[in-house]
mmCIF file with all atom_site columns, C-alpha atoms in Angstrom:
data_model
loop_
_atom_site.group_PDB
_atom_site.id
_atom_site.type_symbol
_atom_site.label_atom_id
_atom_site.label_alt_id
_atom_site.label_comp_id
_atom_site.label_asym_id
_atom_site.label_entity_id
_atom_site.label_seq_id
_atom_site.pdbx_PDB_ins_code
_atom_site.Cartn_x
_atom_site.Cartn_y
_atom_site.Cartn_z
_atom_site.occupancy
_atom_site.B_iso_or_equiv
_atom_site.pdbx_formal_charge
_atom_site.auth_seq_id
_atom_site.auth_comp_id
_atom_site.auth_asym_id
_atom_site.auth_atom_id
_atom_site.pdbx_PDB_model_num
ATOM 1  C CA . UNK Z 1 1  ? 15.585  -22.863 -21.823 1.00 54.00 ? 1  UNK Z CA 1
ATOM 2  C CA . UNK Z 1 2  ? 17.420  -22.550 -18.552 1.00 63.00 ? 2  UNK Z CA 1
ATOM 3  C CA . UNK Z 1 3  ? 16.051  -24.223 -15.455 1.00 66.00 ? 3  UNK Z CA 1
ATOM 4  C CA . UNK Z 1 4  ? 15.808  -22.180 -12.309 1.00 66.00 ? 4  UNK Z CA 1
ATOM 5  C CA . UNK Z 1 5  ? 15.143  -23.421 -8.812  1.00 64.00 ? 5  UNK Z CA 1
ATOM 6  C CA . UNK Z 1 6  ? 13.143  -21.201 -6.469  1.00 66.00 ? 6  UNK Z CA 1
ATOM 7  C CA . UNK Z 1 7  ? 13.722  -21.989 -2.823  1.00 65.00 ? 7  UNK Z CA 1
ATOM 8  C CA . UNK Z 1 8  ? 12.112  -20.790 0.381   1.00 75.00 ? 8  UNK Z CA 1
ATOM 9  C CA . UNK Z 1 9  ? 8.600   -20.144 -0.889  1.00 78.00 ? 9  UNK Z CA 1
ATOM 10 C CA . UNK Z 1 10 ? 6.217   -19.525 1.960   1.00 84.00 ? 10 UNK Z CA 1
ATOM 11 C CA . UNK Z 1 11 ? 4.051   -22.643 2.418   1.00 86.00 ? 11 UNK Z CA 1
ATOM 12 C CA . UNK Z 1 12 ? 0.808   -20.732 1.800   1.00 85.00 ? 12 UNK Z CA 1
ATOM 13 C CA . UNK Z 1 13 ? 2.205   -19.180 -1.383  1.00 83.00 ? 13 UNK Z CA 1
ATOM 14 C CA . UNK Z 1 14 ? 3.325   -22.586 -2.650  1.00 85.00 ? 14 UNK Z CA 1
ATOM 15 C CA . UNK Z 1 15 ? -0.096  -24.079 -1.865  1.00 87.00 ? 15 UNK Z CA 1
ATOM 16 C CA . UNK Z 1 16 ? -1.865  -21.267 -3.745  1.00 86.00 ? 16 UNK Z CA 1
ATOM 17 C CA . UNK Z 1 17 ? 0.456   -21.707 -6.719  1.00 85.00 ? 17 UNK Z CA 1
ATOM 18 C CA . UNK Z 1 18 ? -0.108  -25.471 -6.720  1.00 87.00 ? 18 UNK Z CA 1
ATOM 19 C CA . UNK Z 1 19 ? -3.881  -24.948 -6.534  1.00 88.00 ? 19 UNK Z CA 1
ATOM 20 C CA . UNK Z 1 20 ? -3.797  -22.543 -9.503  1.00 85.00 ? 20 UNK Z CA 1
ATOM 21 C CA . UNK Z 1 21 ? -1.678  -25.037 -11.446 1.00 87.00 ? 21 UNK Z CA 1
ATOM 22 C CA . UNK Z 1 22 ? -4.181  -27.845 -10.791 1.00 90.00 ? 22 UNK Z CA 1
ATOM 23 C CA . UNK Z 1 23 ? -7.121  -25.617 -11.798 1.00 88.00 ? 23 UNK Z CA 1
ATOM 24 C CA . UNK Z 1 24 ? -5.364  -24.733 -15.055 1.00 86.00 ? 24 UNK Z CA 1
ATOM 25 C CA . UNK Z 1 25 ? -4.199  -28.296 -15.744 1.00 91.00 ? 25 UNK Z CA 1
ATOM 26 C CA . UNK Z 1 26 ? -0.538  -27.323 -15.480 1.00 89.00 ? 26 UNK Z CA 1
ATOM 27 C CA . UNK Z 1 27 ? 2.453   -28.351 -13.442 1.00 88.00 ? 27 UNK Z CA 1
ATOM 28 C CA . UNK Z 1 28 ? 3.696   -26.064 -10.707 1.00 85.00 ? 28 UNK Z CA 1
ATOM 29 C CA . UNK Z 1 29 ? 6.611   -25.027 -12.920 1.00 85.00 ? 29 UNK Z CA 1
ATOM 30 C CA . UNK Z 1 30 ? 4.358   -24.315 -15.922 1.00 87.00 ? 30 UNK Z CA 1
ATOM 31 C CA . UNK Z 1 31 ? 2.008   -22.187 -13.823 1.00 84.00 ? 31 UNK Z CA 1
ATOM 32 C CA . UNK Z 1 32 ? 4.899   -20.213 -12.335 1.00 83.00 ? 32 UNK Z CA 1
ATOM 33 C CA . UNK Z 1 33 ? 6.328   -19.644 -15.822 1.00 83.00 ? 33 UNK Z CA 1
ATOM 34 C CA . UNK Z 1 34 ? 2.908   -18.556 -17.139 1.00 83.00 ? 34 UNK Z CA 1
ATOM 35 C CA . UNK Z 1 35 ? 2.456   -16.041 -14.324 1.00 80.00 ? 35 UNK Z CA 1
ATOM 36 C CA . UNK Z 1 36 ? 5.977   -14.675 -14.650 1.00 78.00 ? 36 UNK Z CA 1
ATOM 37 C CA . UNK Z 1 37 ? 5.610   -14.347 -18.424 1.00 76.00 ? 37 UNK Z CA 1
ATOM 38 C CA . UNK Z 1 38 ? 2.288   -12.521 -18.048 1.00 70.00 ? 38 UNK Z CA 1
ATOM 39 C CA . UNK Z 1 39 ? 3.931   -10.098 -15.659 1.00 63.00 ? 39 UNK Z CA 1
ATOM 40 C CA . UNK Z 1 40 ? 6.544   -9.158  -18.228 1.00 55.00 ? 40 UNK Z CA 1
ATOM 41 C CA . UNK Z 1 41 ? 4.105   -8.419  -21.066 1.00 53.00 ? 41 UNK Z CA 1
ATOM 42 C CA . UNK Z 1 42 ? 2.810   -5.126  -19.750 1.00 50.00 ? 42 UNK Z CA 1
ATOM 43 C CA . UNK Z 1 43 ? 1.332   -2.964  -22.467 1.00 56.00 ? 43 UNK Z CA 1
ATOM 44 C CA . UNK Z 1 44 ? 2.380   0.658   -22.749 1.00 64.00 ? 44 UNK Z CA 1
ATOM 45 C CA . UNK Z 1 45 ? 0.003   2.964   -20.926 1.00 69.00 ? 45 UNK Z CA 1
ATOM 46 C CA . UNK Z 1 46 ? -2.414  4.935   -23.116 1.00 75.00 ? 46 UNK Z CA 1
ATOM 47 C CA . UNK Z 1 47 ? -3.644  8.030   -21.231 1.00 79.00 ? 47 UNK Z CA 1
ATOM 48 C CA . UNK Z 1 48 ? -6.350  8.626   -23.841 1.00 84.00 ? 48 UNK Z CA 1
ATOM 49 C CA . UNK Z 1 49 ? -8.264  5.528   -22.650 1.00 80.00 ? 49 UNK Z CA 1
ATOM 50 C CA . UNK Z 1 50 ? -10.684 5.690   -19.705 1.00 80.00 ? 50 UNK Z CA 1
ATOM 51 C CA . UNK Z 1 51 ? -9.198  4.477   -16.418 1.00 78.00 ? 51 UNK Z CA 1
ATOM 52 C CA . UNK Z 1 52 ? -11.309 1.300   -16.319 1.00 75.00 ? 52 UNK Z CA 1
ATOM 53 C CA . UNK Z 1 53 ? -10.109 0.238   -19.769 1.00 77.00 ? 53 UNK Z CA 1
ATOM 54 C CA . UNK Z 1 54 ? -6.518  1.047   -18.816 1.00 77.00 ? 54 UNK Z CA 1
ATOM 55 C CA . UNK Z 1 55 ? -6.744  -1.134  -15.686 1.00 75.00 ? 55 UNK Z CA 1
ATOM 56 C CA . UNK Z 1 56 ? -8.388  -4.011  -17.554 1.00 73.00 ? 56 UNK Z CA 1
ATOM 57 C CA . UNK Z 1 57 ? -5.787  -3.753  -20.321 1.00 73.00 ? 57 UNK Z CA 1
ATOM 58 C CA . UNK Z 1 58 ? -2.898  -3.933  -17.855 1.00 73.00 ? 58 UNK Z CA 1
ATOM 59 C CA . UNK Z 1 59 ? -4.434  -7.013  -16.185 1.00 72.00 ? 59 UNK Z CA 1
ATOM 60 C CA . UNK Z 1 60 ? -5.623  -8.762  -19.367 1.00 69.00 ? 60 UNK Z CA 1
ATOM 61 C CA . UNK Z 1 61 ? -3.160  -11.667 -19.410 1.00 66.00 ? 61 UNK Z CA 1
ATOM 62 C CA . UNK Z 1 62 ? -2.387  -11.811 -15.714 1.00 67.00 ? 62 UNK Z CA 1
ATOM 63 C CA . UNK Z 1 63 ? -4.852  -14.551 -14.813 1.00 64.00 ? 63 UNK Z CA 1
ATOM 64 C CA . UNK Z 1 64 ? -6.799  -12.113 -12.643 1.00 61.00 ? 64 UNK Z CA 1
ATOM 65 C CA . UNK Z 1 65 ? -9.865  -12.641 -14.811 1.00 61.00 ? 65 UNK Z CA 1
ATOM 66 C CA . UNK Z 1 66 ? -11.284 -9.219  -15.625 1.00 60.00 ? 66 UNK Z CA 1
ATOM 67 C CA . UNK Z 1 67 ? -14.124 -9.602  -18.107 1.00 65.00 ? 67 UNK Z CA 1
ATOM 68 C CA . UNK Z 1 68 ? -15.131 -7.031  -20.708 1.00 67.00 ? 68 UNK Z CA 1
ATOM 69 C CA . UNK Z 1 69 ? -17.128 -4.316  -18.963 1.00 67.00 ? 69 UNK Z CA 1
ATOM 70 C CA . UNK Z 1 70 ? -16.272 -5.579  -15.479 1.00 67.00 ? 70 UNK Z CA 1
ATOM 71 C CA . UNK Z 1 71 ? -14.055 -2.564  -14.748 1.00 62.00 ? 71 UNK Z CA 1
ATOM 72 C CA . UNK Z 1 72 ? -15.805 0.683   -15.611 1.00 67.00 ? 72 UNK Z CA 1
ATOM 73 C CA . UNK Z 1 73 ? -14.962 4.317   -15.113 1.00 67.00 ? 73 UNK Z CA 1
ATOM 74 C CA . UNK Z 1 74 ? -17.466 6.360   -13.148 1.00 71.00 ? 74 UNK Z CA 1
ATOM 75 C CA . UNK Z 1 75 ? -17.690 10.051  -13.977 1.00 74.00 ? 75 UNK Z CA 1
ATOM 76 C CA . UNK Z 1 76 ? -19.572 12.993  -12.567 1.00 75.00 ? 76 UNK Z CA 1
ATOM 77 C CA . UNK Z 1 77 ? -20.406 11.494  -9.197  1.00 75.00 ? 77 UNK Z CA 1
ATOM 78 C CA . UNK Z 1 78 ? -18.736 14.223  -7.199  1.00 76.00 ? 78 UNK Z CA 1
ATOM 79 C CA . UNK Z 1 79 ? -17.237 13.819  -3.775  1.00 76.00 ? 79 UNK Z CA 1
ATOM 80 C CA . UNK Z 1 80 ? -19.361 13.147  -0.724  1.00 79.00 ? 80 UNK Z CA 1
ATOM 81 C CA . UNK Z 1 81 ? -17.627 14.538  2.325   1.00 81.00 ? 81 UNK Z CA 1
ATOM 82 C CA . UNK Z 1 82 ? -18.882 12.972  5.553   1.00 84.00 ? 82 UNK Z CA 1
ATOM 83 C CA . UNK Z 1 83 ? -20.053 15.197  8.374   1.00 86.00 ? 83 UNK Z CA 1
ATOM 84 C CA . UNK Z 1 84 ? -18.484 14.062  11.634  1.00 90.00 ? 84 UNK Z CA 1
ATOM 85 C CA . UNK Z 1 85 ? -20.383 16.643  13.669  1.00 85.00 ? 85 UNK Z CA 1
ATOM 86 C CA . UNK Z 1 86 ? -17.436 18.928  14.181  1.00 66.00 ? 86 UNK Z CA 1
#
């Protein structure tokens, strides 16, 4: 595998990446590779699925942490248009 060097990361971004790596028991490089790999394994969209399932499916391996049933589709609620007294 080729090695790549990423320069000029913003300090806060690097700190967040390092924190995620520590939490997952990985090196900074392993965590970056895991996140980049997850971003390239996007499943094809399936319009027959409800929106909540489609969102959860797209985010499944991203490390975001959606749990089963955590993203649900709400139907039939209608729109509530606010009255601004005009």
